[in-house]
PDB file of C-alpha atoms in Angstrom:
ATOM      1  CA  UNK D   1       0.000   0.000   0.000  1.00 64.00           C
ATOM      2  CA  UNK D   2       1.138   3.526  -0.914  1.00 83.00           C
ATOM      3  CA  UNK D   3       1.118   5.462   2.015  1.00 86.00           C
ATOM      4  CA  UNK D   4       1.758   9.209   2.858  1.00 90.00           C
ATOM      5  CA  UNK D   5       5.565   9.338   4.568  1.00 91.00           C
ATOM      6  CA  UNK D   6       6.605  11.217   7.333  1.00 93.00           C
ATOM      7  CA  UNK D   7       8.116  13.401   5.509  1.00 94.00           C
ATOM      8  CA  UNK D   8       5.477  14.694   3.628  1.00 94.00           C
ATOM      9  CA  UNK D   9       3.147  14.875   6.615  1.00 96.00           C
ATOM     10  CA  UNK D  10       6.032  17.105   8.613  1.00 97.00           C
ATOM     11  CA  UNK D  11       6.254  19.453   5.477  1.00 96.00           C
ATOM     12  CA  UNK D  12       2.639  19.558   5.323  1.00 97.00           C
ATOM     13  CA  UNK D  13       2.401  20.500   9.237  1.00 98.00           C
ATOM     14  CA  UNK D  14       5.337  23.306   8.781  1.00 97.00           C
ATOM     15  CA  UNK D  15       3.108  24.600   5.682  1.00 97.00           C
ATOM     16  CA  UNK D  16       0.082  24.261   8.367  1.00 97.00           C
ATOM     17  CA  UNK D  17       2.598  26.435  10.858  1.00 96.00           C
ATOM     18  CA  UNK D  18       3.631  29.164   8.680  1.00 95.00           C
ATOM     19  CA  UNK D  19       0.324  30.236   7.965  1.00 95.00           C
ATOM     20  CA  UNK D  20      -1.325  30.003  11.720  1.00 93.00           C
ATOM     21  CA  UNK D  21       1.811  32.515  12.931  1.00 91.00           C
ATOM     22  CA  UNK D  22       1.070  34.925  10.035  1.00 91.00           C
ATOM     23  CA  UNK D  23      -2.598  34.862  10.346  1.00 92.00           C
ATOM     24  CA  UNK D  24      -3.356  33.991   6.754  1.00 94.00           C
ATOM     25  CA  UNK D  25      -6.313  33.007   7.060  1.00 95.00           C
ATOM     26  CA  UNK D  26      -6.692  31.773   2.876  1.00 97.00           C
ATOM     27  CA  UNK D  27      -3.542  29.786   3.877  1.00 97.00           C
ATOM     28  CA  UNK D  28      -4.831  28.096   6.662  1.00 96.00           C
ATOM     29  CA  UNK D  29      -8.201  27.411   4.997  1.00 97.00           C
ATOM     30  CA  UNK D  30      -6.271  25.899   2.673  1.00 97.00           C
ATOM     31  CA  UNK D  31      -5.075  23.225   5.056  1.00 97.00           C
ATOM     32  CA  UNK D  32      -7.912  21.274   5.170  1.00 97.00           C
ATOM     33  CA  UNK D  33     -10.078  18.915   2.997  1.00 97.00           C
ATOM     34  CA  UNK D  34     -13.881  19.833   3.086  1.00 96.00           C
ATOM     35  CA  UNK D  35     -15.977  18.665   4.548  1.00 97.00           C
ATOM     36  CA  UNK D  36     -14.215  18.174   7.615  1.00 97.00           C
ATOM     37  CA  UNK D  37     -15.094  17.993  11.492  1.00 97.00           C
ATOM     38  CA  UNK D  38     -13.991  19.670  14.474  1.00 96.00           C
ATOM     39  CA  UNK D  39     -14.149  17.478  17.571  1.00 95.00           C
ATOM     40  CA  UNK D  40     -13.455  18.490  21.397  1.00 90.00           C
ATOM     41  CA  UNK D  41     -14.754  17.364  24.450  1.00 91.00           C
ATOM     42  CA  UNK D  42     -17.432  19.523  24.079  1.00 90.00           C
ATOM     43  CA  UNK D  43     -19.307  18.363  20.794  1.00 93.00           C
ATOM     44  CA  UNK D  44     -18.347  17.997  16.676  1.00 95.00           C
ATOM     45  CA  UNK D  45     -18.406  21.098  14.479  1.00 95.00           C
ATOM     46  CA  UNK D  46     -19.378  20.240  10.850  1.00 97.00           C
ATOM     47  CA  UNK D  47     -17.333  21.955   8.352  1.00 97.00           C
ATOM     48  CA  UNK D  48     -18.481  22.850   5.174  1.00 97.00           C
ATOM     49  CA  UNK D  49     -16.606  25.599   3.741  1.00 97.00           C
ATOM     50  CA  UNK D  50     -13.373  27.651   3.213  1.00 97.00           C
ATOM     51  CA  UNK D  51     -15.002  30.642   5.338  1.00 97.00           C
ATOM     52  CA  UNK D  52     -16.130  29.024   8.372  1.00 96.00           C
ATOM     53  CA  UNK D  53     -12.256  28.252   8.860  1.00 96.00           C
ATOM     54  CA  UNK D  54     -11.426  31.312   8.128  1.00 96.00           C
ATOM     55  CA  UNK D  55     -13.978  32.550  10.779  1.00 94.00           C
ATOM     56  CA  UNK D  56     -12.699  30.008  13.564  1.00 92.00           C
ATOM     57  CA  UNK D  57      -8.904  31.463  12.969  1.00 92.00           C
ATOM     58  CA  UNK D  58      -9.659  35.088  12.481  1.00 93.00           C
ATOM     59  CA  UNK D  59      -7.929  37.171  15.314  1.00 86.00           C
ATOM     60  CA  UNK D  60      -6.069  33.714  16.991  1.00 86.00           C
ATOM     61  CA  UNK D  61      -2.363  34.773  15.591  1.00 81.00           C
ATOM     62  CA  UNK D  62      -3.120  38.551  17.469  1.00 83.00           C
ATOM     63  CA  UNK D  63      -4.373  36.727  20.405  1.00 85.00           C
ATOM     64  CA  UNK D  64      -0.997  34.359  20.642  1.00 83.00           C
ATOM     65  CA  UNK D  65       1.013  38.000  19.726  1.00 83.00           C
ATOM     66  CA  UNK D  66      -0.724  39.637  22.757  1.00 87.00           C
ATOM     67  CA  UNK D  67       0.225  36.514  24.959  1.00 85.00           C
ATOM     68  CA  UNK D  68       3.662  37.184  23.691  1.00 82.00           C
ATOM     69  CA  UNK D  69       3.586  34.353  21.938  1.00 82.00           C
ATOM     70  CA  UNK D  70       5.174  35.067  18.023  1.00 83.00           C
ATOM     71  CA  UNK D  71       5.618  31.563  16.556  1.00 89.00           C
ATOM     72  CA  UNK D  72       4.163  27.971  16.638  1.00 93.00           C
ATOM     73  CA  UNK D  73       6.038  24.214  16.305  1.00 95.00           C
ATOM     74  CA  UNK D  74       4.851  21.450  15.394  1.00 97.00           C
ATOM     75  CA  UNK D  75       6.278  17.973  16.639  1.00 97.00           C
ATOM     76  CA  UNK D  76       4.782  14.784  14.577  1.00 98.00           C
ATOM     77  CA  UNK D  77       4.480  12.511  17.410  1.00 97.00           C
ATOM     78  CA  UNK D  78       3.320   9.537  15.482  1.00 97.00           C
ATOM     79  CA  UNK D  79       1.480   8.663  12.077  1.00 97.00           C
ATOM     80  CA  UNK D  80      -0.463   5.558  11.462  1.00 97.00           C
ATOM     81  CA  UNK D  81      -1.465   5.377   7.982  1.00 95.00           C
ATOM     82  CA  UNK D  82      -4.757   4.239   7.873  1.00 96.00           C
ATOM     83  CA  UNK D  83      -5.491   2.933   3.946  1.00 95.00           C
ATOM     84  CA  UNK D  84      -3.155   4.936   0.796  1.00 91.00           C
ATOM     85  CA  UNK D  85      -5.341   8.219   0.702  1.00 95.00           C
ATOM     86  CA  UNK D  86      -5.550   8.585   5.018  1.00 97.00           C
ATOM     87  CA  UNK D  87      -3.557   8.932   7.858  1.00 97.00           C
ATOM     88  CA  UNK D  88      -4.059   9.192  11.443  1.00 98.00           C
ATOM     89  CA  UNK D  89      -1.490  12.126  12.653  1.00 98.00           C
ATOM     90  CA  UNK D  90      -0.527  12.794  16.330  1.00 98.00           C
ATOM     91  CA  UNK D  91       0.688  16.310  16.776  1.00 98.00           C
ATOM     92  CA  UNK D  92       2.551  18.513  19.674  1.00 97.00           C
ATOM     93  CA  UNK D  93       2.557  22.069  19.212  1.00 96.00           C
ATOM     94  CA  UNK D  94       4.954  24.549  21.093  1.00 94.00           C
ATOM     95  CA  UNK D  95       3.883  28.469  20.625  1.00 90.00           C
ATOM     96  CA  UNK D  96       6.859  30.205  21.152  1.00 89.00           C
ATOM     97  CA  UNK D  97       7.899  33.749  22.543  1.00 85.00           C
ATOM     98  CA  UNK D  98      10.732  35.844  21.435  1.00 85.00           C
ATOM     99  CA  UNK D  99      13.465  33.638  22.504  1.00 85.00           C
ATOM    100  CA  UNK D 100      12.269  30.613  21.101  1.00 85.00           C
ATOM    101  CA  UNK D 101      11.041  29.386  24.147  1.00 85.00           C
ATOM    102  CA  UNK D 102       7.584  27.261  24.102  1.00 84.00           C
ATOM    103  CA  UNK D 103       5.572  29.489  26.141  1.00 80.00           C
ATOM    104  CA  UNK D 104       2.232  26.982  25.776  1.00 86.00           C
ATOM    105  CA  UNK D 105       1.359  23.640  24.286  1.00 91.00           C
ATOM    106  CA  UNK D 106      -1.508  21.845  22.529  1.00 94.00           C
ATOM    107  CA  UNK D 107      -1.989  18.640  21.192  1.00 96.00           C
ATOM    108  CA  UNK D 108      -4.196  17.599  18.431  1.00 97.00           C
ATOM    109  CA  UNK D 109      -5.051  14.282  16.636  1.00 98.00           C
ATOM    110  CA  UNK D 110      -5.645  14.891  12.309  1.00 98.00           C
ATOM    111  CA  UNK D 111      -7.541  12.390  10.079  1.00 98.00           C
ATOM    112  CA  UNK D 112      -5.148  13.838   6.946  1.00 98.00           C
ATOM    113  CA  UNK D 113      -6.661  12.946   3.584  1.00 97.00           C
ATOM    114  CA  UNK D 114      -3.853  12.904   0.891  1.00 94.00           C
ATOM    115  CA  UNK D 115      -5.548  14.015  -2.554  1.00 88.00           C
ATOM    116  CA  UNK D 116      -2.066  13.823  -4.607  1.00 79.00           C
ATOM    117  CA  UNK D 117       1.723  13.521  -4.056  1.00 77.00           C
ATOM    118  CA  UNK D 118       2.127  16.257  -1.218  1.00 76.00           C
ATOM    119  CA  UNK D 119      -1.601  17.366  -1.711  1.00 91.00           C
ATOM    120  CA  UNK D 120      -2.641  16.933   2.587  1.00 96.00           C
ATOM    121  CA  UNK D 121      -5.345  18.149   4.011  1.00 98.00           C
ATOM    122  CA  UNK D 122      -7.453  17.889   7.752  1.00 98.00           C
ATOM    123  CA  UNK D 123     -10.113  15.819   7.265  1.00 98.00           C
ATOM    124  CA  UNK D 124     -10.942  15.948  11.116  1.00 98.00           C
ATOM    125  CA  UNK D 125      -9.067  17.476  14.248  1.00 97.00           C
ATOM    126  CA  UNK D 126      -9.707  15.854  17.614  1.00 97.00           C
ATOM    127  CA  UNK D 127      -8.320  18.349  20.374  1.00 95.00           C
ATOM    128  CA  UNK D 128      -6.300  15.565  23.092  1.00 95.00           C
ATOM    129  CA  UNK D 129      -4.570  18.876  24.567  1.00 92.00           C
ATOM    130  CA  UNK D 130      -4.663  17.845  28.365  1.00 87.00           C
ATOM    131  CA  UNK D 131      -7.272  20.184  30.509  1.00 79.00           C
TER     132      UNK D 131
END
């Protein structure tokens, strides 16, 4: 079975990274693969389109910058490919301050959907970040 590598899943997540700490929001929408779902301890959030992204991300990058917070890491904790177009990715991220220093972490779980050779996008996001 053809399966996405590592490597293309870290690329994807920098690619993911770059556009969260600039706030570009076209860039982040452009992360995922729609429809996709949102899901949290506190229900599932359907996702149907480019500009309800958008709308969840809009103002988050000011809202790290006021925290002091100017950059974000990902770590790729593990990947279990699930069949050749999905994978299961586990995901650390470190928001950083001014000295590089991780000032706050979250951790998420992506369903990635893989449309073409480095084509990924979030099919579904579970939040695991610990309360």
């Amino acid at each position: 079975m053809d399966t996405t590598p590592p490597s293309e899943i870290t690329a994807f997540l920098d690619r993911y990274a770059e556009a969260l700490a600039a706030g570009d929001l076209a860039a982040i929408a452009a992360c995922y693969a729609l429809p996709a779902l949102v899901v949290g301890d506190s229900g599932a959030i359907p996702v149907a389109e480019a500009a309800q992204v958008e709308a969840a991300f809009a103002g988050a990058a000011d809202a790290y910058r006021a925290k002091g917070l100017v950059d974000i890491r990902p770590e790729l904790r593990a990947a279990d490919p699930l069949t050749a177009t999905l994978t299961l990715a586990d995901v650390r991220w470190a928001y950083l301050d001014e000295a590089g220093q991780a000032g706050q972490h979250t951790s998420y779980r992506y369903l990635l959907r893989r449309s073409g050779p480095g084509q990924l996008g979030i099919q579904v996001v579970v939040d695991t970040t610990p309360s």
